[in-house]
JSON list of C-alpha atoms and ligand atoms in Angstrom, two decimals:
[
{"chain": "K", "resi": 1, "resn": "MET", "atom": "CA", "xyz": [37.89, 57.90, 24.62]},
{"chain": "K", "resi": 2, "resn": "THR", "atom": "CA", "xyz": [36.96, 57.51, 28.27]},
{"chain": "K", "resi": 3, "resn": "THR", "atom": "CA", "xyz": [33.31, 57.86, 29.22]},
{"chain": "K", "resi": 4, "resn": "GLY", "atom": "CA", "xyz": [31.89, 58.84, 32.60]},
{"chain": "K", "resi": 5, "resn": "VAL", "atom": "CA", "xyz": [28.27, 59.05, 33.70]},
{"chain": "K", "resi": 6, "resn": "ILE", "atom": "CA", "xyz": [26.89, 61.35, 36.37]},
{"chain": "K", "resi": 7, "resn": "VAL", "atom": "CA", "xyz": [23.70, 59.97, 37.91]},
{"chain": "K", "resi": 8, "resn": "PRO", "atom": "CA", "xyz": [21.73, 62.66, 39.75]},
{"chain": "K", "resi": 9, "resn": "ALA", "atom": "CA", "xyz": [19.82, 60.82, 42.50]},
{"chain": "K", "resi": 10, "resn": "ALA", "atom": "CA", "xyz": [19.70, 63.50, 45.20]},
{"chain": "K", "resi": 11, "resn": "GLY", "atom": "CA", "xyz": [16.16, 64.76, 44.65]},
{"chain": "K", "resi": 12, "resn": "SER", "atom": "CA", "xyz": [13.44, 64.27, 47.23]},
{"chain": "K", "resi": 13, "resn": "GLY", "atom": "CA", "xyz": [10.64, 63.26, 44.84]},
{"chain": "K", "resi": 14, "resn": "VAL", "atom": "CA", "xyz": [7.98, 65.70, 46.02]},
{"chain": "K", "resi": 15, "resn": "ARG", "atom": "CA", "xyz": [5.66, 64.91, 43.09]},
{"chain": "K", "resi": 16, "resn": "LEU", "atom": "CA", "xyz": [5.95, 61.16, 43.70]},
{"chain": "K", "resi": 17, "resn": "GLY", "atom": "CA", "xyz": [5.03, 61.66, 47.34]},
{"chain": "K", "resi": 18, "resn": "GLU", "atom": "CA", "xyz": [6.68, 58.54, 48.79]},
{"chain": "K", "resi": 19, "resn": "PRO", "atom": "CA", "xyz": [8.15, 58.55, 52.31]},
{"chain": "K", "resi": 20, "resn": "VAL", "atom": "CA", "xyz": [11.73, 58.02, 51.03]},
{"chain": "K", "resi": 21, "resn": "PRO", "atom": "CA", "xyz": [13.68, 60.05, 48.43]},
{"chain": "K", "resi": 22, "resn": "LYS", "atom": "CA", "xyz": [12.59, 59.02, 44.92]},
{"chain": "K", "resi": 23, "resn": "ALA", "atom": "CA", "xyz": [15.74, 57.13, 43.87]},
{"chain": "K", "resi": 24, "resn": "PHE", "atom": "CA", "xyz": [15.32, 54.86, 46.92]},
{"chain": "K", "resi": 25, "resn": "VAL", "atom": "CA", "xyz": [11.72, 53.85, 46.24]},
{"chain": "K", "resi": 26, "resn": "ASP", "atom": "CA", "xyz": [11.28, 50.12, 45.56]},
{"chain": "K", "resi": 27, "resn": "LEU", "atom": "CA", "xyz": [10.61, 48.99, 41.98]},
{"chain": "K", "resi": 28, "resn": "ASP", "atom": "CA", "xyz": [10.96, 45.20, 41.93]},
{"chain": "K", "resi": 29, "resn": "GLY", "atom": "CA", "xyz": [12.77, 44.37, 45.16]},
{"chain": "K", "resi": 30, "resn": "ARG", "atom": "CA", "xyz": [15.45, 46.77, 43.93]},
{"chain": "K", "resi": 31, "resn": "SER", "atom": "CA", "xyz": [15.34, 50.54, 44.30]},
{"chain": "K", "resi": 32, "resn": "ILE", "atom": "CA", "xyz": [14.94, 52.90, 41.34]},
{"chain": "K", "resi": 33, "resn": "LEU", "atom": "CA", "xyz": [18.65, 53.75, 41.72]},
{"chain": "K", "resi": 34, "resn": "GLU", "atom": "CA", "xyz": [19.72, 50.09, 41.79]},
{"chain": "K", "resi": 35, "resn": "VAL", "atom": "CA", "xyz": [17.76, 49.35, 38.59]},
{"chain": "K", "resi": 36, "resn": "CYS", "atom": "CA", "xyz": [19.27, 52.44, 36.98]},
{"chain": "K", "resi": 37, "resn": "LEU", "atom": "CA", "xyz": [22.83, 51.43, 37.90]},
{"chain": "K", "resi": 38, "resn": "ALA", "atom": "CA", "xyz": [22.26, 47.88, 36.62]},
{"chain": "K", "resi": 39, "resn": "GLY", "atom": "CA", "xyz": [21.08, 49.38, 33.32]},
{"chain": "K", "resi": 40, "resn": "ILE", "atom": "CA", "xyz": [24.23, 51.50, 33.11]},
{"chain": "K", "resi": 41, "resn": "ALA", "atom": "CA", "xyz": [26.46, 48.50, 33.86]},
{"chain": "K", "resi": 42, "resn": "ALA", "atom": "CA", "xyz": [24.70, 46.53, 31.10]},
{"chain": "K", "resi": 43, "resn": "THR", "atom": "CA", "xyz": [25.75, 49.11, 28.48]},
{"chain": "K", "resi": 44, "resn": "ASP", "atom": "CA", "xyz": [29.45, 48.20, 28.71]},
{"chain": "K", "resi": 45, "resn": "LEU", "atom": "CA", "xyz": [30.13, 51.78, 27.58]},
{"chain": "K", "resi": 46, "resn": "ILE", "atom": "CA", "xyz": [30.98, 53.46, 30.86]},
{"chain": "K", "resi": 47, "resn": "ASP", "atom": "CA", "xyz": [34.39, 53.76, 32.55]},
{"chain": "K", "resi": 48, "resn": "GLN", "atom": "CA", "xyz": [33.34, 55.78, 35.63]},
{"chain": "K", "resi": 49, "resn": "VAL", "atom": "CA", "xyz": [29.98, 56.06, 37.39]},
{"chain": "K", "resi": 50, "resn": "VAL", "atom": "CA", "xyz": [29.44, 59.07, 39.68]},
{"chain": "K", "resi": 51, "resn": "VAL", "atom": "CA", "xyz": [26.26, 58.83, 41.77]},
{"chain": "K", "resi": 52, "resn": "VAL", "atom": "CA", "xyz": [24.94, 61.99, 43.40]},
{"chain": "K", "resi": 53, "resn": "VAL", "atom": "CA", "xyz": [22.82, 61.28, 46.48]},
{"chain": "K", "resi": 54, "resn": "PRO", "atom": "CA", "xyz": [21.24, 62.93, 49.53]},
{"chain": "K", "resi": 55, "resn": "ALA", "atom": "CA", "xyz": [23.81, 63.43, 52.31]},
{"chain": "K", "resi": 56, "resn": "GLU", "atom": "CA", "xyz": [22.12, 61.01, 54.72]},
{"chain": "K", "resi": 57, "resn": "LEU", "atom": "CA", "xyz": [22.29, 58.17, 52.17]},
{"chain": "K", "resi": 58, "resn": "CYS", "atom": "CA", "xyz": [25.88, 58.65, 51.01]},
{"chain": "K", "resi": 59, "resn": "ASP", "atom": "CA", "xyz": [27.41, 55.87, 53.15]},
{"chain": "K", "resi": 60, "resn": "HIS", "atom": "CA", "xyz": [24.59, 53.47, 52.31]},
{"chain": "K", "resi": 61, "resn": "VAL", "atom": "CA", "xyz": [25.07, 53.94, 48.53]},
{"chain": "K", "resi": 62, "resn": "ALA", "atom": "CA", "xyz": [28.87, 53.75, 48.81]},
{"chain": "K", "resi": 63, "resn": "ARG", "atom": "CA", "xyz": [28.46, 50.30, 50.43]},
{"chain": "K", "resi": 64, "resn": "ALA", "atom": "CA", "xyz": [25.78, 49.14, 47.97]},
{"chain": "K", "resi": 65, "resn": "ALA", "atom": "CA", "xyz": [27.62, 50.35, 44.83]},
{"chain": "K", "resi": 66, "resn": "PRO", "atom": "CA", "xyz": [31.30, 49.75, 45.58]},
{"chain": "K", "resi": 67, "resn": "GLY", "atom": "CA", "xyz": [32.44, 50.44, 41.99]},
{"chain": "K", "resi": 68, "resn": "ALA", "atom": "CA", "xyz": [30.86, 53.89, 41.89]},
{"chain": "K", "resi": 69, "resn": "THR", "atom": "CA", "xyz": [32.10, 57.29, 43.03]},
{"chain": "K", "resi": 70, "resn": "VAL", "atom": "CA", "xyz": [29.46, 58.61, 45.45]},
{"chain": "K", "resi": 71, "resn": "VAL", "atom": "CA", "xyz": [29.06, 62.32, 46.18]},
{"chain": "K", "resi": 72, "resn": "VAL", "atom": "CA", "xyz": [26.53, 64.45, 48.04]},
{"chain": "K", "resi": 73, "resn": "GLY", "atom": "CA", "xyz": [24.04, 66.47, 45.98]},
{"chain": "K", "resi": 74, "resn": "GLY", "atom": "CA", "xyz": [22.69, 69.98, 46.36]},
{"chain": "K", "resi": 75, "resn": "VAL", "atom": "CA", "xyz": [19.41, 71.85, 46.60]},
{"chain": "K", "resi": 76, "resn": "GLU", "atom": "CA", "xyz": [18.74, 72.01, 42.85]},
{"chain": "K", "resi": 77, "resn": "ARG", "atom": "CA", "xyz": [19.49, 69.41, 40.19]},
{"chain": "K", "resi": 78, "resn": "THR", "atom": "CA", "xyz": [22.10, 71.73, 38.67]},
{"chain": "K", "resi": 79, "resn": "ASP", "atom": "CA", "xyz": [23.89, 71.80, 42.05]},
{"chain": "K", "resi": 80, "resn": "SER", "atom": "CA", "xyz": [23.89, 68.00, 42.10]},
{"chain": "K", "resi": 81, "resn": "VAL", "atom": "CA", "xyz": [25.27, 67.71, 38.55]},
{"chain": "K", "resi": 82, "resn": "ARG", "atom": "CA", "xyz": [27.92, 70.29, 39.41]},
{"chain": "K", "resi": 83, "resn": "ALA", "atom": "CA", "xyz": [28.98, 68.13, 42.38]},
{"chain": "K", "resi": 84, "resn": "GLY", "atom": "CA", "xyz": [29.15, 65.13, 40.06]},
{"chain": "K", "resi": 85, "resn": "LEU", "atom": "CA", "xyz": [31.26, 67.02, 37.53]},
{"chain": "K", "resi": 86, "resn": "ALA", "atom": "CA", "xyz": [33.80, 67.84, 40.24]},
{"chain": "K", "resi": 87, "resn": "ALA", "atom": "CA", "xyz": [34.21, 64.12, 41.02]},
{"chain": "K", "resi": 88, "resn": "LEU", "atom": "CA", "xyz": [35.01, 62.96, 37.46]},
{"chain": "K", "resi": 89, "resn": "ARG", "atom": "CA", "xyz": [38.38, 61.35, 36.88]},
{"chain": "K", "resi": 90, "resn": "ASP", "atom": "CA", "xyz": [40.88, 63.46, 34.92]},
{"chain": "K", "resi": 91, "resn": "ASP", "atom": "CA", "xyz": [40.93, 61.01, 32.01]},
{"chain": "K", "resi": 92, "resn": "VAL", "atom": "CA", "xyz": [37.17, 61.17, 31.33]},
{"chain": "K", "resi": 93, "resn": "ASP", "atom": "CA", "xyz": [36.50, 63.09, 28.11]},
{"chain": "K", "resi": 94, "resn": "VAL", "atom": "CA", "xyz": [32.91, 62.07, 27.30]},
{"chain": "K", "resi": 95, "resn": "VAL", "atom": "CA", "xyz": [30.33, 62.77, 30.03]},
{"chain": "K", "resi": 96, "resn": "LEU", "atom": "CA", "xyz": [26.79, 61.48, 30.22]},
{"chain": "K", "resi": 97, "resn": "VAL", "atom": "CA", "xyz": [24.27, 62.88, 32.67]},
{"chain": "K", "resi": 98, "resn": "HIS", "atom": "CA", "xyz": [21.54, 60.35, 33.36]},
{"chain": "K", "resi": 99, "resn": "ASP", "atom": "CA", "xyz": [18.67, 60.78, 35.83]},
{"chain": "K", "resi": 100, "resn": "ALA", "atom": "CA", "xyz": [18.29, 57.97, 38.33]},
{"chain": "K", "resi": 101, "resn": "ALA", "atom": "CA", "xyz": [14.58, 58.56, 37.76]},
{"chain": "K", "resi": 102, "resn": "ARG", "atom": "CA", "xyz": [14.84, 56.98, 34.26]},
{"chain": "K", "resi": 103, "resn": "PRO", "atom": "CA", "xyz": [15.79, 53.43, 35.35]},
{"chain": "K", "resi": 104, "resn": "LEU", "atom": "CA", "xyz": [14.33, 51.58, 32.33]},
{"chain": "K", "resi": 105, "resn": "THR", "atom": "CA", "xyz": [16.38, 53.39, 29.68]},
{"chain": "K", "resi": 106, "resn": "PRO", "atom": "CA", "xyz": [17.48, 50.81, 27.08]},
{"chain": "K", "resi": 107, "resn": "VAL", "atom": "CA", "xyz": [21.12, 50.20, 26.18]},
{"chain": "K", "resi": 108, "resn": "SER", "atom": "CA", "xyz": [20.38, 51.34, 22.62]},
{"chain": "K", "resi": 109, "resn": "VAL", "atom": "CA", "xyz": [19.67, 54.89, 23.79]},
{"chain": "K", "resi": 110, "resn": "PHE", "atom": "CA", "xyz": [23.00, 55.05, 25.67]},
{"chain": "K", "resi": 111, "resn": "ARG", "atom": "CA", "xyz": [24.74, 53.76, 22.55]},
{"chain": "K", "resi": 112, "resn": "ARG", "atom": "CA", "xyz": [23.17, 56.33, 20.21]},
{"chain": "K", "resi": 113, "resn": "VAL", "atom": "CA", "xyz": [24.10, 59.19, 22.54]},
{"chain": "K", "resi": 114, "resn": "VAL", "atom": "CA", "xyz": [27.68, 58.01, 23.14]},
{"chain": "K", "resi": 115, "resn": "ASP", "atom": "CA", "xyz": [28.26, 57.28, 19.44]},
{"chain": "K", "resi": 116, "resn": "ALA", "atom": "CA", "xyz": [27.11, 60.77, 18.43]},
{"chain": "K", "resi": 117, "resn": "VAL", "atom": "CA", "xyz": [29.36, 62.47, 21.00]},
{"chain": "K", "resi": 118, "resn": "ARG", "atom": "CA", "xyz": [32.30, 60.29, 20.01]},
{"chain": "K", "resi": 119, "resn": "ALA", "atom": "CA", "xyz": [31.59, 61.22, 16.36]},
{"chain": "K", "resi": 120, "resn": "GLY", "atom": "CA", "xyz": [32.09, 64.88, 17.21]},
{"chain": "K", "resi": 121, "resn": "SER", "atom": "CA", "xyz": [28.82, 66.42, 18.49]},
{"chain": "K", "resi": 122, "resn": "PRO", "atom": "CA", "xyz": [29.58, 68.41, 21.65]},
{"chain": "K", "resi": 123, "resn": "ALA", "atom": "CA", "xyz": [26.10, 67.89, 23.12]},
{"chain": "K", "resi": 124, "resn": "VAL", "atom": "CA", "xyz": [23.63, 65.09, 22.32]},
{"chain": "K", "resi": 125, "resn": "ILE", "atom": "CA", "xyz": [20.20, 64.42, 23.76]},
{"chain": "K", "resi": 126, "resn": "PRO", "atom": "CA", "xyz": [17.64, 61.65, 23.19]},
{"chain": "K", "resi": 127, "resn": "GLY", "atom": "CA", "xyz": [14.23, 62.90, 22.11]},
{"chain": "K", "resi": 128, "resn": "ILE", "atom": "CA", "xyz": [10.90, 61.39, 21.11]},
{"chain": "K", "resi": 129, "resn": "PRO", "atom": "CA", "xyz": [8.05, 62.81, 19.03]},
{"chain": "K", "resi": 130, "resn": "VAL", "atom": "CA", "xyz": [5.13, 64.28, 20.97]},
{"chain": "K", "resi": 131, "resn": "VAL", "atom": "CA", "xyz": [1.84, 62.50, 20.29]},
{"chain": "K", "resi": 132, "resn": "ASP", "atom": "CA", "xyz": [-0.61, 64.94, 21.87]},
{"chain": "K", "resi": 133, "resn": "THR", "atom": "CA", "xyz": [-1.70, 68.17, 20.21]},
{"chain": "K", "resi": 134, "resn": "LEU", "atom": "CA", "xyz": [0.05, 71.06, 21.94]},
{"chain": "K", "resi": 135, "resn": "LYS", "atom": "CA", "xyz": [-1.60, 74.38, 22.84]},
{"chain": "K", "resi": 136, "resn": "SER", "atom": "CA", "xyz": [0.01, 77.49, 24.28]},
{"chain": "K", "resi": 137, "resn": "VAL", "atom": "CA", "xyz": [-2.17, 79.00, 26.99]},
{"chain": "K", "resi": 138, "resn": "THR", "atom": "CA", "xyz": [-2.41, 81.94, 29.34]},
{"chain": "K", "resi": 139, "resn": "SER", "atom": "CA", "xyz": [-4.42, 82.22, 32.54]},
{"chain": "K", "resi": 140, "resn": "SER", "atom": "CA", "xyz": [-7.84, 83.79, 32.35]},
{"chain": "K", "resi": 141, "resn": "ALA", "atom": "CA", "xyz": [-9.98, 85.67, 34.84]},
{"chain": "K", "resi": 142, "resn": "ASP", "atom": "CA", "xyz": [-11.58, 82.39, 35.92]},
{"chain": "K", "resi": 143, "resn": "ALA", "atom": "CA", "xyz": [-8.78, 80.42, 37.63]},
{"chain": "K", "resi": 144, "resn": "SER", "atom": "CA", "xyz": [-10.33, 77.11, 36.56]},
{"chain": "K", "resi": 145, "resn": "LEU", "atom": "CA", "xyz": [-10.13, 78.04, 32.86]},
{"chain": "K", "resi": 146, "resn": "GLU", "atom": "CA", "xyz": [-7.08, 78.83, 30.73]},
{"chain": "K", "resi": 147, "resn": "GLN", "atom": "CA", "xyz": [-7.22, 80.82, 27.51]},
{"chain": "K", "resi": 148, "resn": "VAL", "atom": "CA", "xyz": [-5.80, 79.13, 24.39]},
{"chain": "K", "resi": 149, "resn": "ASP", "atom": "CA", "xyz": [-3.40, 81.39, 22.51]},
{"chain": "K", "resi": 150, "resn": "GLY", "atom": "CA", "xyz": [-2.55, 79.00, 19.70]},
{"chain": "K", "resi": 151, "resn": "THR", "atom": "CA", "xyz": [-1.51, 75.55, 18.55]},
{"chain": "K", "resi": 152, "resn": "VAL", "atom": "CA", "xyz": [2.17, 74.63, 18.71]},
{"chain": "K", "resi": 153, "resn": "ASP", "atom": "CA", "xyz": [3.61, 72.77, 15.69]},
{"chain": "K", "resi": 154, "resn": "ARG", "atom": "CA", "xyz": [3.99, 69.27, 17.12]},
{"chain": "K", "resi": 155, "resn": "ASP", "atom": "CA", "xyz": [6.28, 68.15, 14.30]},
{"chain": "K", "resi": 156, "resn": "GLY", "atom": "CA", "xyz": [8.85, 70.72, 15.36]},
{"chain": "K", "resi": 157, "resn": "VAL", "atom": "CA", "xyz": [9.19, 69.66, 19.01]},
{"chain": "K", "resi": 158, "resn": "ARG", "atom": "CA", "xyz": [10.67, 66.69, 20.88]},
{"chain": "K", "resi": 159, "resn": "ALA", "atom": "CA", "xyz": [10.15, 65.42, 24.42]},
{"chain": "K", "resi": 160, "resn": "VAL", "atom": "CA", "xyz": [13.67, 65.16, 25.77]},
{"chain": "K", "resi": 161, "resn": "GLN", "atom": "CA", "xyz": [15.09, 62.38, 27.93]},
{"chain": "K", "resi": 162, "resn": "THR", "atom": "CA", "xyz": [18.42, 61.31, 29.42]},
{"chain": "K", "resi": 163, "resn": "PRO", "atom": "CA", "xyz": [21.21, 60.20, 29.14]},
{"chain": "K", "resi": 164, "resn": "GLN", "atom": "CA", "xyz": [22.39, 63.51, 27.73]},
{"chain": "K", "resi": 165, "resn": "GLY", "atom": "CA", "xyz": [25.94, 63.26, 26.43]},
{"chain": "K", "resi": 166, "resn": "PHE", "atom": "CA", "xyz": [28.65, 65.90, 26.22]},
{"chain": "K", "resi": 167, "resn": "ASP", "atom": "CA", "xyz": [32.17, 66.51, 25.29]},
{"chain": "K", "resi": 168, "resn": "ARG", "atom": "CA", "xyz": [33.55, 67.18, 28.80]},
{"chain": "K", "resi": 169, "resn": "THR", "atom": "CA", "xyz": [35.00, 70.59, 27.89]},
{"chain": "K", "resi": 170, "resn": "ALA", "atom": "CA", "xyz": [31.62, 71.72, 26.54]},
{"chain": "K", "resi": 171, "resn": "LEU", "atom": "CA", "xyz": [29.70, 70.60, 29.64]},
{"chain": "K", "resi": 172, "resn": "VAL", "atom": "CA", "xyz": [32.20, 72.22, 31.99]},
{"chain": "K", "resi": 173, "resn": "ARG", "atom": "CA", "xyz": [31.90, 75.46, 30.02]},
{"chain": "K", "resi": 174, "resn": "ALA", "atom": "CA", "xyz": [28.08, 75.26, 30.05]},
{"chain": "K", "resi": 175, "resn": "TYR", "atom": "CA", "xyz": [28.11, 74.91, 33.84]},
{"chain": "K", "resi": 176, "resn": "ALA", "atom": "CA", "xyz": [30.73, 77.62, 34.28]},
{"chain": "K", "resi": 177, "resn": "GLU", "atom": "CA", "xyz": [28.52, 80.05, 32.34]},
{"chain": "K", "resi": 178, "resn": "ALA", "atom": "CA", "xyz": [25.22, 78.87, 33.86]},
{"chain": "K", "resi": 179, "resn": "GLY", "atom": "CA", "xyz": [23.50, 81.86, 35.36]},
{"chain": "K", "resi": 180, "resn": "ASP", "atom": "CA", "xyz": [20.42, 80.09, 36.64]},
{"chain": "K", "resi": 181, "resn": "ILE", "atom": "CA", "xyz": [18.62, 76.79, 36.93]},
{"chain": "K", "resi": 182, "resn": "ALA", "atom": "CA", "xyz": [17.69, 74.66, 33.91]},
{"chain": "K", "resi": 183, "resn": "THR", "atom": "CA", "xyz": [15.55, 71.51, 33.85]},
{"chain": "K", "resi": 184, "resn": "ASP", "atom": "CA", "xyz": [18.13, 69.74, 31.72]},
{"chain": "K", "resi": 185, "resn": "ASP", "atom": "CA", "xyz": [21.84, 70.00, 31.04]},
{"chain": "K", "resi": 186, "resn": "ALA", "atom": "CA", "xyz": [21.42, 70.66, 27.33]},
{"chain": "K", "resi": 187, "resn": "GLY", "atom": "CA", "xyz": [19.51, 73.82, 28.28]},
{"chain": "K", "resi": 188, "resn": "LEU", "atom": "CA", "xyz": [22.70, 75.17, 29.82]},
{"chain": "K", "resi": 189, "resn": "ALA", "atom": "CA", "xyz": [24.70, 74.15, 26.75]},
{"chain": "K", "resi": 190, "resn": "GLU", "atom": "CA", "xyz": [22.19, 75.97, 24.49]},
{"chain": "K", "resi": 191, "resn": "ARG", "atom": "CA", "xyz": [22.57, 79.14, 26.55]},
{"chain": "K", "resi": 192, "resn": "ALA", "atom": "CA", "xyz": [26.35, 78.86, 26.26]},
{"chain": "K", "resi": 193, "resn": "GLY", "atom": "CA", "xyz": [26.00, 78.75, 22.45]},
{"chain": "K", "resi": 194, "resn": "ILE", "atom": "CA", "xyz": [27.01, 75.08, 22.20]},
{"chain": "K", "resi": 195, "resn": "PRO", "atom": "CA", "xyz": [25.23, 73.20, 19.38]},
{"chain": "K", "resi": 196, "resn": "VAL", "atom": "CA", "xyz": [22.93, 70.46, 20.69]},
{"chain": "K", "resi": 197, "resn": "HIS", "atom": "CA", "xyz": [21.90, 67.47, 18.55]},
{"chain": "K", "resi": 198, "resn": "VAL", "atom": "CA", "xyz": [19.01, 65.06, 19.05]},
{"chain": "K", "resi": 199, "resn": "VAL", "atom": "CA", "xyz": [19.12, 61.28, 18.55]},
{"chain": "K", "resi": 200, "resn": "ALA", "atom": "CA", "xyz": [16.16, 58.93, 18.88]},
{"chain": "K", "resi": 201, "resn": "GLY", "atom": "CA", "xyz": [15.02, 58.37, 22.45]},
{"chain": "K", "resi": 202, "resn": "ASP", "atom": "CA", "xyz": [12.73, 55.56, 23.62]},
{"chain": "K", "resi": 203, "resn": "PRO", "atom": "CA", "xyz": [9.42, 55.43, 25.51]},
{"chain": "K", "resi": 204, "resn": "LEU", "atom": "CA", "xyz": [11.16, 53.14, 28.04]},
{"chain": "K", "resi": 205, "resn": "ALA", "atom": "CA", "xyz": [13.40, 56.05, 29.03]},
{"chain": "K", "resi": 206, "resn": "LEU", "atom": "CA", "xyz": [10.37, 57.61, 30.75]},
{"chain": "K", "resi": 207, "resn": "LYS", "atom": "CA", "xyz": [11.05, 59.61, 33.89]},
{"chain": "K", "resi": 208, "resn": "ILE", "atom": "CA", "xyz": [9.35, 58.41, 37.06]},
{"chain": "K", "resi": 209, "resn": "THR", "atom": "CA", "xyz": [7.85, 61.64, 38.31]},
{"chain": "K", "resi": 210, "resn": "THR", "atom": "CA", "xyz": [4.31, 60.86, 39.51]},
{"chain": "K", "resi": 211, "resn": "PRO", "atom": "CA", "xyz": [2.62, 57.85, 41.14]},
{"chain": "K", "resi": 212, "resn": "TRP", "atom": "CA", "xyz": [1.23, 56.96, 37.69]},
{"chain": "K", "resi": 213, "resn": "ASP", "atom": "CA", "xyz": [4.77, 56.76, 36.25]},
{"chain": "K", "resi": 214, "resn": "LEU", "atom": "CA", "xyz": [5.77, 54.47, 39.14]},
{"chain": "K", "resi": 215, "resn": "ARG", "atom": "CA", "xyz": [2.88, 52.16, 38.29]},
{"chain": "K", "resi": 216, "resn": "ILE", "atom": "CA", "xyz": [4.00, 52.01, 34.67]},
{"chain": "K", "resi": 217, "resn": "ALA", "atom": "CA", "xyz": [7.64, 51.29, 35.57]},
{"chain": "K", "resi": 218, "resn": "ARG", "atom": "CA", "xyz": [6.66, 48.53, 38.01]},
{"chain": "K", "resi": 219, "resn": "SER", "atom": "CA", "xyz": [4.35, 46.96, 35.41]},
{"chain": "K", "resi": 220, "resn": "VAL", "atom": "CA", "xyz": [7.06, 46.99, 32.74]},
{"chain": "K", "resi": 221, "resn": "LEU", "atom": "CA", "xyz": [9.55, 45.33, 35.09]},
{"chain": "K", "resi": 222, "resn": "ALA", "atom": "CA", "xyz": [6.99, 42.73, 36.18]},
{"chain": "K", "resi": 223, "resn": "ASP", "atom": "CA", "xyz": [6.20, 41.87, 32.54]},
{"chain": "K", "resi": 224, "resn": "PRO", "atom": "CA", "xyz": [8.98, 43.15, 30.25]},
{"chain": "K", "resi": 225, "resn": "ALA", "atom": "CA", "xyz": [7.53, 41.46, 27.16]},
{"chain": "K", "resi": 226, "resn": "GLY", "atom": "CA", "xyz": [4.25, 43.32, 27.71]},
{"chain": "H", "resi": 1, "resn": "LIG", "atom": "N1", "xyz": [17.97, 65.49, 41.43]},
{"chain": "H", "resi": 1, "resn": "LIG", "atom": "C1", "xyz": [19.17, 65.67, 42.12]},
{"chain": "H", "resi": 1, "resn": "LIG", "atom": "N2", "xyz": [19.32, 66.74, 42.97]},
{"chain": "H", "resi": 1, "resn": "LIG", "atom": "C2", "xyz": [18.33, 67.62, 43.14]},
{"chain": "H", "resi": 1, "resn": "LIG", "atom": "C3", "xyz": [17.11, 67.46, 42.45]},
{"chain": "H", "resi": 1, "resn": "LIG", "atom": "C4", "xyz": [16.96, 66.39, 41.58]},
{"chain": "H", "resi": 1, "resn": "LIG", "atom": "O1", "xyz": [20.09, 64.87, 41.98]},
{"chain": "H", "resi": 1, "resn": "LIG", "atom": "N3", "xyz": [18.50, 68.64, 43.99]},
{"chain": "H", "resi": 1, "resn": "LIG", "atom": "C5", "xyz": [17.81, 64.32, 40.56]},
{"chain": "H", "resi": 1, "resn": "LIG", "atom": "C6", "xyz": [16.64, 63.43, 40.98]},
{"chain": "H", "resi": 1, "resn": "LIG", "atom": "O2", "xyz": [17.05, 62.53, 42.01]},
{"chain": "H", "resi": 1, "resn": "LIG", "atom": "C7", "xyz": [16.25, 62.76, 39.69]},
{"chain": "H", "resi": 1, "resn": "LIG", "atom": "C8", "xyz": [16.68, 63.75, 38.61]},
{"chain": "H", "resi": 1, "resn": "LIG", "atom": "O3", "xyz": [17.50, 64.73, 39.25]},
{"chain": "H", "resi": 1, "resn": "LIG", "atom": "O4", "xyz": [16.92, 61.53, 39.49]},
{"chain": "H", "resi": 1, "resn": "LIG", "atom": "C9", "xyz": [15.49, 64.40, 37.92]},
{"chain": "H", "resi": 1, "resn": "LIG", "atom": "O5", "xyz": [14.80, 65.23, 38.85]},
{"chain": "H", "resi": 1, "resn": "LIG", "atom": "P1", "xyz": [13.26, 65.07, 39.23]},
{"chain": "H", "resi": 1, "resn": "LIG", "atom": "O6", "xyz": [12.62, 64.05, 38.39]},
{"chain": "H", "resi": 1, "resn": "LIG", "atom": "O7", "xyz": [12.68, 66.44, 39.30]},
{"chain": "H", "resi": 1, "resn": "LIG", "atom": "O8", "xyz": [13.37, 64.42, 40.70]},
{"chain": "H", "resi": 1, "resn": "LIG", "atom": "P2", "xyz": [13.04, 65.10, 42.09]},
{"chain": "H", "resi": 1, "resn": "LIG", "atom": "O9", "xyz": [13.60, 66.49, 42.12]},
{"chain": "H", "resi": 1, "resn": "LIG", "atom": "O10", "xyz": [13.49, 64.15, 43.13]},
{"chain": "H", "resi": 1, "resn": "LIG", "atom": "O11", "xyz": [11.45, 65.13, 42.06]},
{"chain": "H", "resi": 1, "resn": "LIG", "atom": "P3", "xyz": [10.49, 66.38, 42.43]},
{"chain": "H", "resi": 1, "resn": "LIG", "atom": "O12", "xyz": [10.87, 67.50, 41.49]},
{"chain": "H", "resi": 1, "resn": "LIG", "atom": "O13", "xyz": [9.11, 65.84, 42.20]},
{"chain": "H", "resi": 1, "resn": "LIG", "atom": "O14", "xyz": [10.76, 66.71, 43.88]},
{"chain": "H", "resi": 2, "resn": "LIG", "atom": "MG1", "xyz": [12.84, 67.98, 40.75]}
]
């Protein structure tokens, strides 16, 4: 089997609030994207890397990552993944989609996802248990207060990460049938009626979304043993 990874890195990082697009923010002398690509290379599982970047940074990334296929992203993440899908080599039959914003993802997570797809699951996602108690809420008359409707069964939910892995045919079908935007690729597969399986994720696969996440990622890289 031939495995490709699409790395969406074309977002602007509004919630992080840095002056450059999120994937190009410095982590340890290397950008978030560079650390992510080094992590992918270390897996030894990937035959083609497709990086999806903002238009103005396309040439820069093509020079910095000569082994990768570099394409321009779109307005929404789904547009960027779609652009990545179109750039996959014909021989790729297992596709991972892995956010540049999860640069610390361990090799073991890649391996679990790829193994499960290669074993026959059409869609596989890494997930971790949720430690906080979860409440469903609605807004109340006082905008500073929300009304609790109930407690969500924590045991029955997972916080979902990337890489998400797919049989290529399944992912192409999920995107062909996608009517609207989803926050992850498995969401599109679910809507297309494709079974999605969960393997164990890892806290290190955290997504850098806020300044707090950036602090955590920089601390981990500065002192990996903790
Ligand atoms: N992404 C992308 N194209 C977009 C939007 C997002 O390739 N139009 C990528 C981001 O670069 C990131 C991943 O999708 O690696 C996950 O998205 P997110 O964490 O939401 O990143 P941003 O959209 O950049 O952040 P924000 O939503 O805070 O602006
Ligand atoms: Mg976003």
